[in-house]
Tab-separated table of C-alpha atoms and ligand atoms in Angstrom:
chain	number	residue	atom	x	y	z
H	1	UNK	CA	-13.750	10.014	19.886
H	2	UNK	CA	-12.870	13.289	18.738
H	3	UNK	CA	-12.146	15.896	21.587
H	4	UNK	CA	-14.171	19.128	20.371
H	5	UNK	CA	-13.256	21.156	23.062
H	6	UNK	CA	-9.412	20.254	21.788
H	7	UNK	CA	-9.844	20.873	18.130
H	8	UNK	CA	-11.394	23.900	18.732
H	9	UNK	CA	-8.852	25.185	20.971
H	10	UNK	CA	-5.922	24.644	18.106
H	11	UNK	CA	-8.047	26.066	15.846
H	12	UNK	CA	-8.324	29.449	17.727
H	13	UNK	CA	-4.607	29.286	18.526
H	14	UNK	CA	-4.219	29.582	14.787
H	15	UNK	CA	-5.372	32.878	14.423
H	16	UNK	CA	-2.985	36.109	15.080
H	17	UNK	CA	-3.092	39.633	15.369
H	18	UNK	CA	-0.744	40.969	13.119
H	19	UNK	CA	1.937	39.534	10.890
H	20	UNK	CA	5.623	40.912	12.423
H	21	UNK	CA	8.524	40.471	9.893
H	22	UNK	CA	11.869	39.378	11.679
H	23	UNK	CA	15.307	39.105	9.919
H	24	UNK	CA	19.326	40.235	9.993
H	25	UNK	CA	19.719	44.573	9.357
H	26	UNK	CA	19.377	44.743	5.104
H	27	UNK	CA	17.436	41.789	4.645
H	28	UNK	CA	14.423	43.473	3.105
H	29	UNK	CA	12.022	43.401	5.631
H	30	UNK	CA	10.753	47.084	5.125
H	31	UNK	CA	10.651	46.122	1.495
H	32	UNK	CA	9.002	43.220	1.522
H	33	UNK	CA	6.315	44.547	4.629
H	34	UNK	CA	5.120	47.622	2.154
H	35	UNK	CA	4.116	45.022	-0.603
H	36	UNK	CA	2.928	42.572	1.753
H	37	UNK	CA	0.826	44.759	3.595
H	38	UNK	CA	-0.806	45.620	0.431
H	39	UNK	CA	-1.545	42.012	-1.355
H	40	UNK	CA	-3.233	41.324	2.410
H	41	UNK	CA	-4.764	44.347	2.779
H	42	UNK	CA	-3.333	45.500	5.552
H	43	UNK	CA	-2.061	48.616	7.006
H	44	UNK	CA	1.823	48.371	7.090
H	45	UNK	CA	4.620	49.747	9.921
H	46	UNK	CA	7.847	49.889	10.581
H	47	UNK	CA	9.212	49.765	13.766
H	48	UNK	CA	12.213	52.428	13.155
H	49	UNK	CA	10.253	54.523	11.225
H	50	UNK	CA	8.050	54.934	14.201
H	51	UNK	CA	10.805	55.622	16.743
H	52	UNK	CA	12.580	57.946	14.345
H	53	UNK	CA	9.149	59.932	13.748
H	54	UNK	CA	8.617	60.094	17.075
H	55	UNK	CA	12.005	61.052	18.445
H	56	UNK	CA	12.407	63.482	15.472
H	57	UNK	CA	15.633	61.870	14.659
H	58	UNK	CA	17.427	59.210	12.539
H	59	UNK	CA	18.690	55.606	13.992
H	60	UNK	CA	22.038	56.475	13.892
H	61	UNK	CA	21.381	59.646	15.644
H	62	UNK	CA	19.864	57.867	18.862
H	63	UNK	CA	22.568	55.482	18.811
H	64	UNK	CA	25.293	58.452	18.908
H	65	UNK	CA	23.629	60.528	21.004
H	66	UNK	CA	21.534	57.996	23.873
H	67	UNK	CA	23.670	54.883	23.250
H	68	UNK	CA	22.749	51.543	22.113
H	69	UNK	CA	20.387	50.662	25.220
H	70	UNK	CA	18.194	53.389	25.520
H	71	UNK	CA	17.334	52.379	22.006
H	72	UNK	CA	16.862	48.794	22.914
H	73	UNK	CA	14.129	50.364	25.736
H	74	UNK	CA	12.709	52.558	22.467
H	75	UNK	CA	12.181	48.833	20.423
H	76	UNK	CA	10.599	47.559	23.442
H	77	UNK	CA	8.163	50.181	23.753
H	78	UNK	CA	7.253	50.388	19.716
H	79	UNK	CA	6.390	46.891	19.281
H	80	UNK	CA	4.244	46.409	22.673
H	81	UNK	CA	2.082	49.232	21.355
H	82	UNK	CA	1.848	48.251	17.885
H	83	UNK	CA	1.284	44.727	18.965
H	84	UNK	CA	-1.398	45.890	20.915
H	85	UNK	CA	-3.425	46.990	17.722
H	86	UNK	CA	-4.644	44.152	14.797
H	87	UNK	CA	-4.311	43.950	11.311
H	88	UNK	CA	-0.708	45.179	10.375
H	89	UNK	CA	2.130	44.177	8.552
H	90	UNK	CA	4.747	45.149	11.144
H	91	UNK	CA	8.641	44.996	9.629
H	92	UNK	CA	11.252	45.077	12.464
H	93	UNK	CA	14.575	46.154	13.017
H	94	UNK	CA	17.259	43.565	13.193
H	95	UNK	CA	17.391	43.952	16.569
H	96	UNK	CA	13.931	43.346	17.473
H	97	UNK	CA	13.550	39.548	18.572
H	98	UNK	CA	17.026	39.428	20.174
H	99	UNK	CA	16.679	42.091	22.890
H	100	UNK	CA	12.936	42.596	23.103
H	101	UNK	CA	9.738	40.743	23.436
H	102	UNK	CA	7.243	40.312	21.185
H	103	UNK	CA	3.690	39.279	21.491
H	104	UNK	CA	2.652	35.683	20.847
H	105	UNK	CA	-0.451	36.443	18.935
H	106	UNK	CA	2.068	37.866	16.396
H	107	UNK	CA	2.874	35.664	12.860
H	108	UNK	CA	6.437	35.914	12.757
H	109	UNK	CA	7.868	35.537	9.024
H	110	UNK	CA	11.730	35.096	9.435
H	111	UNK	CA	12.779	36.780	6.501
H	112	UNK	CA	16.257	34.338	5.773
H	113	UNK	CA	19.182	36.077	3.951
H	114	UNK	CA	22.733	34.783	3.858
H	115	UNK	CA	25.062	37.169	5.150
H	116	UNK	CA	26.860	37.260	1.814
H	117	UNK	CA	23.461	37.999	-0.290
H	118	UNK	CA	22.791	40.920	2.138
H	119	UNK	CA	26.361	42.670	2.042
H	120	UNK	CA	25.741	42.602	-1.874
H	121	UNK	CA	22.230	44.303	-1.469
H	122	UNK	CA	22.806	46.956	0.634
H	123	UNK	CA	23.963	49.841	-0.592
H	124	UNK	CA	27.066	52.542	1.019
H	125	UNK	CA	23.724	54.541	1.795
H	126	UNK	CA	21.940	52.385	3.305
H	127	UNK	CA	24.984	50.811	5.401
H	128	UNK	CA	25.632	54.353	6.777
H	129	UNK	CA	22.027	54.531	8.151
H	130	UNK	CA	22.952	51.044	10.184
H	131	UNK	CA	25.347	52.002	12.912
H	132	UNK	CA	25.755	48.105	13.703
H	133	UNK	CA	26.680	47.318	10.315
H	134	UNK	CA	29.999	50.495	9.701
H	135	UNK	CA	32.283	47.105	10.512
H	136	UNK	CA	31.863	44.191	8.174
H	137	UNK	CA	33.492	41.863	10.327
H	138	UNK	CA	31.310	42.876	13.616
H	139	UNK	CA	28.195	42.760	11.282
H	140	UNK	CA	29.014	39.341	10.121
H	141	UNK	CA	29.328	37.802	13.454
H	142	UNK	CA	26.100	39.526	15.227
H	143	UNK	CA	24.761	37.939	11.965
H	144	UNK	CA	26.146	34.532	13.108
H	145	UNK	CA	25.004	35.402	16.763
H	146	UNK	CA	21.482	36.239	15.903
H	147	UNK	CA	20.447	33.652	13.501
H	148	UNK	CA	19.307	31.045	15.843
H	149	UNK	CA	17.508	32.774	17.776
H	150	UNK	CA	15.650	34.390	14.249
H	151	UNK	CA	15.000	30.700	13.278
H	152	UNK	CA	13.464	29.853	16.887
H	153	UNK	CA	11.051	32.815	16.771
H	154	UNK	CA	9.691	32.178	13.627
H	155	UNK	CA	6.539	30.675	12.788
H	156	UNK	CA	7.129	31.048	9.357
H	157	UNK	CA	11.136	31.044	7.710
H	158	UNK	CA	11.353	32.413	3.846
H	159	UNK	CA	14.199	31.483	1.843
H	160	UNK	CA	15.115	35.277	0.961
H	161	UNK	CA	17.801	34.776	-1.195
H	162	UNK	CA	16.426	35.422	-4.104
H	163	UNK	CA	14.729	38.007	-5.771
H	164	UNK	CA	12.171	39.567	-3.356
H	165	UNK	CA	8.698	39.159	-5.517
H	166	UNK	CA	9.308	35.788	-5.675
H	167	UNK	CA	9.787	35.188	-1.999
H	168	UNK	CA	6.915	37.616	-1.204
H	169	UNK	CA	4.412	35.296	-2.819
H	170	UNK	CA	6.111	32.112	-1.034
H	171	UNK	CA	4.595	34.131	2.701
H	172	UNK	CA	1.100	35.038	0.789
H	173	UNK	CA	0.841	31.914	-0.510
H	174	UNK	CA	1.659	30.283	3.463
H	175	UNK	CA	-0.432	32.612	4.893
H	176	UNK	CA	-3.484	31.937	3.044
H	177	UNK	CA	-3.145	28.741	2.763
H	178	UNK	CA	-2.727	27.974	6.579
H	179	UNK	CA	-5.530	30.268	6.650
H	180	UNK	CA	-3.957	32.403	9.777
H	181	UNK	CA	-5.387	35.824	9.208
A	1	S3P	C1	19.544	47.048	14.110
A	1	S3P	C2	18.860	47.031	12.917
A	1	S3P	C3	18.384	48.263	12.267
A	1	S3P	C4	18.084	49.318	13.318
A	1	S3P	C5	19.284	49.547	14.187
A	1	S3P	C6	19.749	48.288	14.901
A	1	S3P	C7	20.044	45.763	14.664
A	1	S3P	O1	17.208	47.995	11.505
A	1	S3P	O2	16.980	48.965	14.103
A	1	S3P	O3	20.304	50.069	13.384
A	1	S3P	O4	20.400	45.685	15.847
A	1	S3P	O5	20.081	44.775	13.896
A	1	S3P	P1	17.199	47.139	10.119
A	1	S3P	O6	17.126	45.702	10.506
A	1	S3P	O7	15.986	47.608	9.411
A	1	S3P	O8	18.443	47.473	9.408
């Protein structure tokens, strides 16, 4: 006998707010958010963008000037309140899942770069914006520290080594086929 109360349970359990993009600093999550938002229709974020806007300065600034933790307290905030609205394509920072929470009605998309694929995308520019990333060495092991707990998270992991229109129809095409949003 088939256990409609059950069924319909899972079913609803299916369904999340907003879709939150997780993955190592350089990865191509803002990227990939701002054309994902769009093919779904949805209004995009991005979590530093947000804190720098609203703290009037950069990343690297905050870390300089407040340290490391207050920042950590800055994530925290950012993605309870935009976890607390529906409908967006939220891209992270690569901090994000390792020293914050974030809501389980959230589809996480694990956006997976080797470390050697990401060293070759990012530019000196874009390095210098990452204070985490000014040693190669350091960067590489958070990498190794932090992938784990990436792949845990995730309800969804992306092969992103390769070129990023190609993996951005790989999450459409999981997204509507699981029929999550
Ligand atoms: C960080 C990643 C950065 C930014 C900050 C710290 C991290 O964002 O939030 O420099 O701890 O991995 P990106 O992942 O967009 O580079």
């Amino acid at each position: 006998m088939i256990n409609l109360k059950k069924s319909k349970k899972k079913e609803y359990k299916l369904v999340y707010d907003n879709i939150v993009l997780i993955g190592f600093m350089g990865s191509g999550k803002t990227a990939v958010g701002r054309t994902l938002s769009k093919k779904l229709f949805k209004d995009f974020v991005d979590v530093d963008a947000v804190i720098e806007a609203e703290q009037g300065c950069s990343i690297a600034e905050i870390f300089e000037k407040k340290g490391e933790a207050y920042f950590r307290t800055l994530e925290q905030k950012c993605i309870n309140e935009l976890t607390s609205k529906k409908g967006q394509v939220i891209a992270t920072g690569g901090g994000v899942p390792i020293h914050s929470t974030i809501s389980d009605k959230s589809l996480i998309v694990y956006i997976d770069a080797d470390f050697d694929v990401i060293v070759e995308r990012l530019s000196a520019r874009e390095r210098a914006k990452r204070p985490l990333f000014d040693d190669e060495q350091r960067a590489r092991a958070l990498y190794d520290a932090r992938i784990d707990t990436y792949k845990e998270l995730a309800t969804y992991s992306v092969d992103a080594n390769q070129v990023i229109p190609t993996f951005i129809h790989m999450i459409v095409d999981y997204i509507l086929d699981k029929r999550v949003l």
